[in-house]
Amino acid sequence: MNILVIGSGGREHALAWKLAQSPKAQKVFVAPGNGGTARDPRLENVDITDVKALADFAQERKIALTVVGPEAPLAAGVVDEFRARGLRIFGPTQKAAQLESSKAFAKAFMKRHNIPTAAYDTFTDNVAAHAYVDQIGAPIVIKADGLAAGKGVVVAMDLAEAHEAVDWMLPLDGGDNKLGVQHNDGVARVVIEEFLQGEEASFIVLADGKNVAVLATSQDHKRLQDNDAGPNTGGMGAYSPAPVVTPNVYAKTMHEIIQPTLAGMAKDGIPFTGFLYAGLMIDAQGNPKTLEFNCRMGDPETQPIMMRLKSDLVDVFLAATDATLDQLELQWDRRVALGVVVAAGGYPLNPKKGDAITGLPAEADDAMVFHAGTTLQDGVVRTSGGRVLCVTALGDSAKLAQQRAYEYLNGIQFDSMQFRTDIGWRAIKAR
C-alpha cells in the first residue's frame, strides 16, 4: 500500500523509517520531508503542506494510510478534510486537537473532568498577568496559548524572568511576540500556573476513540545545556524506557489521567483519535500531574521509541484507524534506546541555517541518525532548522545506549553545532 506521513521533523523521519520496514508498505511519501528522508531510497519527499492539496495528493496517488506527525496540520483540520473525502488518516480532529493547540482549553478541560494538573489562571491583559505573577511569586510557569513549536513555555525561576516572559508572550502594545506563537482566535493569551516539583516523563498512547495502546515510556531533556541548565527547548534528547514510570506510576497515570481524558472528550462530544501525549510531572511520592497534552508523538521521544518497536507499524495504524486497538499487543525490544539531539548554533531563539553537514554515519543495526532541520541541496545535506539531527542508539543498559549514541555521533560536523553530553543521566543514576 501507499502511505503518506505529514511533516518535516525528526519525528516524521522516524515514523516513515519504521513504516517503510513493513512488507505491507509499497511506497512511503513524506510531505514535505527533510534532507534525511530525501536520502532514503525507501522514502519520497513531496513538497506539499496545504491541507486541501495534501488530500488531493492522497486521492491521486491512492494513499491507503496517512499519519500526521506535527501539531500545525492537526490544528488546521487536516483530519477533518481527509475524513470528509473518505480517506484513512490517523490523528485527532481539529476540535479534539485543541487539547494541544489551546493551553486554555486543555486547562479548563482538566479542571472540569478532575484530571490532576497544576493550579492556574488565564490572561489576555498584560497588566493583570504581571499583577498575578507578583501575587503568586517565583518559581512560576508562563505558557503561551497557541502553537509555539515547543518553545512557548518559560519556567521562570525568579520574578524578573517571569515578567520578561509575560512581555514576550503578551506584549503591552499588542505587537508581535518574539516566540512566533500562532495565537488562538488571533488573541494573545497566556496561561500562568504553579511550579510543580518532581521528575518529568512522557506518557504516550494511541487512541481509536474507544480503546488505547500504550507506547513505551520515555523521558526527554528540555533544557539546552548539560545539568539541565539554560533555556527550555523543544527537547535536546530522549531515552526509552523511563525508570521514573514505575508500575505504580503507570497505573495511576492510566486511571487518573489517560482514561478520564478519553472519557471526558467523549462526554464533551469530541471523541479522541490519534496520539495522546501526556507530559507528566511525577512527585517524590510517585503521584503524576499533567503538565500538558500533545496530540502527536513527542520529538525527540519518537526516535528512541521507534528504535525499540518490534511490531509492524503499518498494522498498528490500521488497528488504530479500524478502532480495534484492543486486539493489538505491541512488541518491544528489551534494550534501552537513547537519542541525542544535535542543534544549530543560536538555537533556540536564533538558529543558524545553511551550514553543510559532514561525517554522517551509515545506518547500523543498533544506531540511526534521524534528520529534523536538514535539507538536501545538490547532494549536500545542510542545516535548515534549530534541532538538526537526533543520533539514536540501542544498548543493553542506559549507560551502554548512551555510550553507543555518542560514539556514533563522533564524526558528525557542521559549523556551530551544539549538543548536550549528558543525555540519559537520570536513567543511569536510577540504576
Coordinates of C-alpha atoms in Angstrom, one line a residue:
M1 CA 0.0 0.0 0.0
N2 CA 1.0 3.6 -0.5
I3 CA 1.5 5.5 2.8
L4 CA 1.8 9.3 3.5
V5 CA 3.5 10.8 6.5
I6 CA 2.8 14.5 7.0
G7 CA 5.6 16.6 8.5
S8 CA 9.3 17.5 8.2
G9 CA 10.9 16.8 11.6
G10 CA 12.8 14.1 13.3
R11 CA 9.6 12.5 14.5
E12 CA 8.3 12.2 10.9
H13 CA 11.7 10.7 9.7
A14 CA 11.4 8.1 12.5
L15 CA 7.8 7.2 11.7
A16 CA 8.5 7.0 7.9
W17 CA 11.6 4.9 8.5
K18 CA 9.7 2.5 10.7
L19 CA 6.7 2.3 8.3
A20 CA 9.0 1.6 5.3
Q21 CA 10.2 -1.6 7.1
S22 CA 6.8 -3.1 6.8
P23 CA 6.2 -5.7 4.0
K24 CA 2.8 -4.0 3.5
A25 CA 4.4 -0.7 2.6
Q26 CA 4.8 -0.3 -1.1
K27 CA 5.8 3.4 -1.1
V28 CA 6.1 5.9 1.8
F29 CA 5.7 9.5 0.9
V30 CA 6.8 12.3 3.3
A31 CA 5.2 15.7 3.0
P32 CA 7.3 17.9 2.9
G33 CA 10.1 15.7 4.5
N34 CA 13.7 16.8 5.1
G35 CA 17.2 16.0 4.0
G36 CA 17.2 12.7 5.7
T37 CA 14.0 11.4 4.2
A38 CA 15.3 12.7 0.8
R39 CA 18.4 10.5 1.1
D40 CA 16.5 7.3 1.9
P41 CA 15.6 5.3 -1.2
R42 CA 12.6 3.8 0.5
L43 CA 11.1 7.2 1.1
E44 CA 10.0 10.0 -1.3
N45 CA 9.5 13.7 -0.3
V46 CA 6.5 15.6 -1.6
D47 CA 6.7 19.4 -1.4
I48 CA 3.1 20.0 -0.1
T49 CA 1.9 21.5 3.1
D50 CA -1.6 22.9 2.3
V51 CA -4.3 20.7 3.8
K52 CA -6.5 20.5 0.7
A53 CA -3.5 19.9 -1.6
L54 CA -2.4 17.0 0.7
A55 CA -5.9 15.5 0.5
D56 CA -5.8 15.9 -3.3
F57 CA -2.4 14.2 -3.4
A58 CA -3.7 11.3 -1.3
Q59 CA -6.6 10.8 -3.7
E60 CA -4.5 11.0 -6.8
R61 CA -1.8 8.6 -5.5
K62 CA -4.3 6.2 -3.9
I63 CA -2.8 6.6 -0.4
A64 CA -4.2 3.9 1.8
L65 CA -3.0 5.3 5.1
T66 CA -2.0 8.8 6.2
V67 CA -0.2 9.5 9.5
V68 CA 0.1 13.1 10.8
G69 CA 3.3 14.0 12.6
P70 CA 3.2 17.7 13.8
E71 CA 0.6 19.7 15.6
A72 CA 0.1 22.5 13.0
P73 CA -1.8 20.4 10.3
L74 CA -3.9 18.9 13.1
A75 CA -4.9 22.4 14.3
A76 CA -5.6 23.3 10.7
G77 CA -8.1 20.5 10.4
V78 CA -6.2 18.0 8.1
V79 CA -8.0 15.0 9.7
D80 CA -11.5 16.6 9.1
E81 CA -10.6 17.2 5.4
F82 CA -9.3 13.7 4.8
R83 CA -12.2 12.0 6.6
A84 CA -14.7 14.1 4.6
R85 CA -13.2 12.6 1.5
G86 CA -13.3 9.0 2.9
L87 CA -9.5 8.8 3.3
R88 CA -7.9 6.8 6.1
I89 CA -5.9 9.1 8.4
F90 CA -4.6 8.7 11.9
G91 CA -4.9 11.8 14.1
P92 CA -7.4 13.9 16.1
T93 CA -10.0 16.2 14.5
Q94 CA -9.4 20.0 14.7
K95 CA -11.7 20.2 17.7
A96 CA -10.0 17.4 19.6
A97 CA -6.6 18.8 18.8
Q98 CA -7.5 21.8 21.0
L99 CA -6.1 19.7 23.8
E100 CA -2.7 20.8 22.4
S101 CA -3.4 23.9 20.3
S102 CA -5.0 25.8 23.2
K103 CA -3.4 25.6 26.7
A104 CA -6.5 27.5 28.0
F105 CA -8.9 24.8 26.5
A106 CA -6.7 22.0 28.0
K107 CA -6.6 23.5 31.5
A108 CA -10.3 24.2 31.6
F109 CA -10.9 20.6 30.3
M110 CA -8.7 19.1 33.0
K111 CA -10.4 21.2 35.7
R112 CA -13.9 20.2 34.5
H113 CA -13.0 16.5 34.5
N114 CA -10.9 16.4 37.7
I115 CA -7.7 15.4 35.9
P116 CA -4.7 16.2 38.2
T117 CA -2.8 19.3 36.9
A118 CA -1.1 22.5 38.3
A119 CA -3.3 25.4 39.6
Y120 CA -3.5 28.2 37.1
D121 CA -5.2 31.3 35.7
T122 CA -5.5 32.6 32.1
F123 CA -4.9 36.2 31.0
T124 CA -5.3 38.4 27.9
D125 CA -4.4 41.6 29.7
N126 CA -0.7 42.3 30.2
V127 CA -1.1 44.4 33.4
A128 CA -3.3 41.7 35.1
A129 CA -0.8 39.0 34.2
H130 CA 2.0 40.9 35.8
A131 CA 0.0 41.5 38.9
Y132 CA -0.8 37.8 39.2
V133 CA 2.9 36.9 38.9
D134 CA 3.7 39.3 41.7
Q135 CA 0.9 37.8 43.8
I136 CA 2.0 34.2 43.3
G137 CA 5.8 34.7 43.3
A138 CA 8.5 32.6 41.7
P139 CA 9.3 29.9 40.6
I140 CA 6.3 30.1 38.2
V141 CA 5.4 28.8 34.8
I142 CA 4.3 31.1 31.9
K143 CA 2.7 29.4 28.8
A144 CA 1.6 31.0 25.5
D145 CA -1.9 29.9 24.5
G146 CA -1.3 28.7 20.9
L147 CA 1.2 26.7 18.9
A148 CA 4.8 27.6 19.5
A149 CA 6.8 24.6 18.2
G150 CA 7.7 23.5 21.8
K151 CA 9.1 26.9 22.7
G152 CA 6.0 28.6 24.2
V153 CA 6.8 27.6 27.9
V154 CA 9.0 29.5 30.2
V155 CA 9.8 28.0 33.6
A156 CA 10.7 31.2 35.4
M157 CA 12.9 30.7 38.5
D158 CA 12.7 34.4 39.5
L159 CA 10.3 37.3 39.1
A160 CA 12.4 39.2 36.6
E161 CA 12.3 36.2 34.2
A162 CA 8.6 35.7 34.8
H163 CA 7.8 39.3 33.9
E164 CA 10.0 39.2 30.8
A165 CA 8.2 36.0 29.7
V166 CA 4.8 37.8 30.1
D167 CA 6.0 40.7 28.0
W168 CA 7.3 38.3 25.3
M169 CA 4.1 36.4 25.0
L170 CA 1.6 39.1 25.9
P171 CA 3.1 42.4 24.6
L172 CA 1.6 45.5 26.2
D173 CA 1.3 47.3 22.8
G174 CA -0.4 44.3 21.2
G175 CA 2.6 43.9 18.9
D176 CA 4.1 40.7 17.6
N177 CA 5.6 38.3 20.1
K178 CA 9.2 37.0 20.0
L179 CA 8.2 33.3 20.1
G180 CA 6.2 33.3 16.8
V181 CA 3.2 31.9 18.6
Q182 CA 0.1 31.1 16.4
H183 CA -2.5 32.5 18.8
N184 CA -5.9 31.0 19.0
D185 CA -8.7 33.3 17.5
G186 CA -5.9 35.8 16.9
V187 CA -5.9 36.8 20.5
A188 CA -2.7 36.8 22.5
R189 CA -3.3 34.9 25.7
V190 CA -1.2 33.3 28.4
V191 CA -1.7 30.6 31.0
I192 CA 0.2 31.2 34.2
E193 CA 0.5 28.2 36.5
E194 CA 2.1 27.0 39.7
F195 CA 5.5 25.4 39.5
L196 CA 5.5 21.7 40.2
Q197 CA 8.4 19.9 41.7
G198 CA 9.4 16.4 40.6
E199 CA 10.6 14.5 37.6
E200 CA 9.1 14.7 34.1
A201 CA 8.2 11.8 31.8
S202 CA 6.4 11.4 28.5
F203 CA 3.4 9.0 28.6
I204 CA 2.1 8.5 25.0
V205 CA -0.8 6.3 23.9
L206 CA -2.6 5.6 20.6
A207 CA -6.3 6.2 20.9
D208 CA -9.0 4.9 18.4
G209 CA -12.0 6.7 20.1
K210 CA -12.7 3.7 22.4
N211 CA -9.5 1.8 23.1
V212 CA -5.9 2.6 23.7
A213 CA -2.5 1.0 23.1
V214 CA 0.2 2.3 25.4
L215 CA 3.6 3.1 23.8
A216 CA 6.9 2.5 25.6
T217 CA 7.6 5.2 28.2
S218 CA 10.2 7.8 27.6
Q219 CA 11.8 10.9 29.0
D220 CA 13.2 13.9 27.3
H221 CA 15.6 16.7 28.3
K222 CA 14.1 20.1 27.7
R223 CA 16.9 22.4 28.8
L224 CA 19.6 23.4 26.3
Q225 CA 22.7 22.6 28.3
D226 CA 24.2 19.9 30.5
N227 CA 22.9 19.6 34.1
D228 CA 19.5 20.9 32.9
A229 CA 20.8 24.4 32.6
G230 CA 19.9 27.1 30.0
P231 CA 16.6 27.9 28.3
N232 CA 13.8 25.5 27.6
T233 CA 13.8 23.9 24.1
G234 CA 11.7 21.6 22.0
G235 CA 13.9 18.8 23.5
M236 CA 17.6 18.1 23.4
G237 CA 17.5 14.3 23.7
A238 CA 15.4 11.4 25.0
Y239 CA 15.5 7.8 26.1
S240 CA 13.1 4.9 26.5
P241 CA 12.1 3.3 28.8
A242 CA 11.8 5.9 31.6
P243 CA 12.7 4.3 35.0
V244 CA 10.6 7.0 36.8
V245 CA 7.5 5.5 35.4
T246 CA 7.2 2.6 37.8
P247 CA 4.3 0.1 37.7
N248 CA 2.6 2.2 40.3
V249 CA 3.0 5.5 38.4
Y250 CA 1.9 3.7 35.2
A251 CA -1.3 2.5 36.9
K252 CA -2.1 5.9 38.4
T253 CA -1.5 7.7 35.0
M254 CA -3.9 5.3 33.2
H255 CA -6.5 5.6 36.0
E256 CA -6.3 9.3 36.8
I257 CA -5.2 10.9 33.5
I258 CA -5.4 8.9 30.3
Q259 CA -8.8 7.1 30.8
P260 CA -10.6 10.2 32.3
T261 CA -9.2 12.3 29.4
L262 CA -10.6 10.0 26.8
A263 CA -13.9 9.6 28.7
G264 CA -14.1 13.3 29.2
M265 CA -13.5 14.1 25.5
A266 CA -16.2 11.6 24.5
K267 CA -18.6 13.1 27.1
D268 CA -18.0 16.5 25.7
G269 CA -18.9 15.2 22.2
I270 CA -15.3 15.3 20.9
P271 CA -14.2 11.6 20.7
F272 CA -10.4 11.5 20.6
T273 CA -8.5 9.5 18.0
G274 CA -4.7 9.8 17.4
F275 CA -1.7 10.0 19.6
L276 CA -2.4 11.3 23.1
Y277 CA 0.7 12.5 24.8
A278 CA 0.5 13.4 28.5
G279 CA 3.6 15.3 29.7
L280 CA 3.8 14.2 33.3
M281 CA 5.4 15.7 36.4
I282 CA 5.9 12.9 39.0
D283 CA 6.4 14.0 42.6
A284 CA 8.6 12.2 45.2
Q285 CA 5.6 10.1 46.3
G286 CA 5.0 8.8 42.8
N287 CA 1.9 10.9 42.1
P288 CA 1.7 12.1 38.5
K289 CA 0.2 15.5 37.4
T290 CA -0.4 16.6 33.8
L291 CA 1.9 19.4 32.7
E292 CA 0.4 19.5 29.2
F293 CA -1.3 17.4 26.5
N294 CA 0.1 17.0 23.0
C295 CA -2.0 15.4 20.2
R296 CA 1.0 13.9 18.5
M297 CA 4.1 11.9 19.4
G298 CA 6.9 13.8 21.0
D299 CA 10.1 14.9 19.2
P300 CA 12.7 13.6 20.2
E301 CA 10.8 10.8 22.1
T302 CA 9.6 9.3 18.8
Q303 CA 13.1 8.4 17.7
P304 CA 14.0 6.1 20.7
I305 CA 10.5 4.7 20.8
M306 CA 10.6 3.7 17.1
M307 CA 14.0 2.2 17.6
R308 CA 12.5 -0.1 20.3
L309 CA 9.3 -1.0 18.5
K310 CA 9.3 -4.6 17.1
S311 CA 5.7 -4.7 15.9
D312 CA 4.8 -3.8 12.3
L313 CA 3.9 -0.1 12.5
V314 CA 1.5 -0.4 9.5
D315 CA -0.5 -3.0 11.4
V316 CA -0.6 -0.7 14.4
F317 CA -2.0 2.2 12.5
L318 CA -4.5 0.0 10.6
A319 CA -5.8 -1.2 14.0
A320 CA -5.9 2.4 15.3
T321 CA -8.0 3.6 12.3
D322 CA -10.3 0.5 12.5
A323 CA -11.0 1.1 16.2
T324 CA -9.5 -2.4 17.0
L325 CA -6.6 -1.3 19.3
D326 CA -8.0 -3.6 22.0
Q327 CA -6.9 -6.6 19.8
L328 CA -3.3 -5.3 19.4
E329 CA -0.4 -6.3 21.6
L330 CA 2.7 -4.2 20.9
Q331 CA 6.1 -5.9 21.0
W332 CA 9.2 -4.1 22.2
D333 CA 13.0 -4.5 22.1
R334 CA 14.1 -5.1 25.7
R335 CA 17.1 -2.8 25.2
V336 CA 17.3 0.9 26.1
A337 CA 17.2 3.4 23.2
L338 CA 18.7 6.8 23.6
G339 CA 18.8 9.8 21.2
V340 CA 21.0 12.9 21.3
V341 CA 19.8 16.0 19.6
V342 CA 22.4 18.0 17.6
A343 CA 21.2 21.6 17.3
A344 CA 22.3 24.6 15.3
G345 CA 24.3 27.4 16.7
G346 CA 22.0 30.1 18.1
Y347 CA 19.2 27.6 19.0
P348 CA 16.5 28.0 20.5
L349 CA 16.0 31.7 19.6
N350 CA 18.1 32.4 16.5
P351 CA 19.3 29.2 14.9
K352 CA 21.9 29.4 12.1
K353 CA 20.9 27.8 8.8
G354 CA 22.6 26.7 5.6
D355 CA 25.7 25.0 7.1
A356 CA 27.0 21.9 5.3
I357 CA 26.9 18.7 7.5
T358 CA 29.7 16.2 7.1
G359 CA 30.5 12.8 8.6
L360 CA 27.0 11.4 8.7
P361 CA 27.4 7.6 9.5
A362 CA 25.6 4.9 7.6
E363 CA 22.6 3.3 9.3
A364 CA 23.5 0.4 11.6
D365 CA 21.6 -2.4 13.2
D366 CA 21.8 -0.7 16.6
A367 CA 22.0 3.0 15.6
M368 CA 20.4 5.5 13.3
V369 CA 20.7 9.3 12.6
F370 CA 17.2 10.8 12.3
H371 CA 17.1 14.2 10.5
A372 CA 15.0 17.1 11.6
G373 CA 16.2 20.6 10.5
T374 CA 18.0 19.5 7.3
T375 CA 17.7 19.9 3.6
L376 CA 19.4 18.2 0.7
Q377 CA 20.9 20.7 -1.8
D378 CA 22.9 19.4 -4.9
G379 CA 23.8 16.3 -2.9
V380 CA 24.9 18.2 0.2
V381 CA 23.0 17.9 3.4
R382 CA 22.6 21.4 5.0
T383 CA 21.1 22.7 8.2
S384 CA 17.6 24.3 7.9
G385 CA 16.3 24.4 11.4
G386 CA 17.1 24.6 15.1
R387 CA 17.2 21.0 16.0
V388 CA 19.1 19.4 13.2
L389 CA 19.6 15.7 13.9
C390 CA 18.8 13.1 16.5
V391 CA 21.5 10.5 16.9
T392 CA 19.8 7.4 18.3
A393 CA 21.2 4.1 19.5
L394 CA 20.3 0.9 21.4
G395 CA 22.2 -0.7 24.3
D396 CA 21.6 -3.3 27.0
S397 CA 21.6 -0.5 29.6
A398 CA 21.1 3.2 29.6
K399 CA 24.8 3.6 30.0
L400 CA 25.6 1.4 27.1
A401 CA 23.0 3.1 24.9
Q402 CA 24.4 6.5 25.9
Q403 CA 28.0 5.4 25.0
R404 CA 26.9 4.0 21.6
A405 CA 24.9 7.2 20.7
Y406 CA 27.9 9.5 21.5
E407 CA 30.3 7.2 19.7
Y408 CA 28.0 7.2 16.6
L409 CA 27.7 11.0 16.8
N410 CA 31.5 11.4 17.0
G411 CA 32.3 12.1 13.3
I412 CA 29.4 14.4 12.5
Q413 CA 30.4 18.0 12.0
F414 CA 28.8 21.3 11.0
D415 CA 29.6 24.9 12.0
S416 CA 28.5 26.0 15.5
M417 CA 26.8 22.6 16.2
Q418 CA 25.7 22.2 19.9
F419 CA 24.5 19.2 21.8
R420 CA 24.4 18.0 25.4
T421 CA 26.9 15.5 26.7
D422 CA 24.7 14.0 29.5
I423 CA 21.6 12.7 27.8
G424 CA 20.2 9.8 29.9
W425 CA 21.8 10.9 33.2
R426 CA 18.7 10.3 35.2
A427 CA 18.2 6.8 33.9
I428 CA 21.9 6.0 34.6
K429 CA 21.6 7.5 38.1
A430 CA 18.4 5.5 38.7
R431 CA 20.4 2.2 38.3

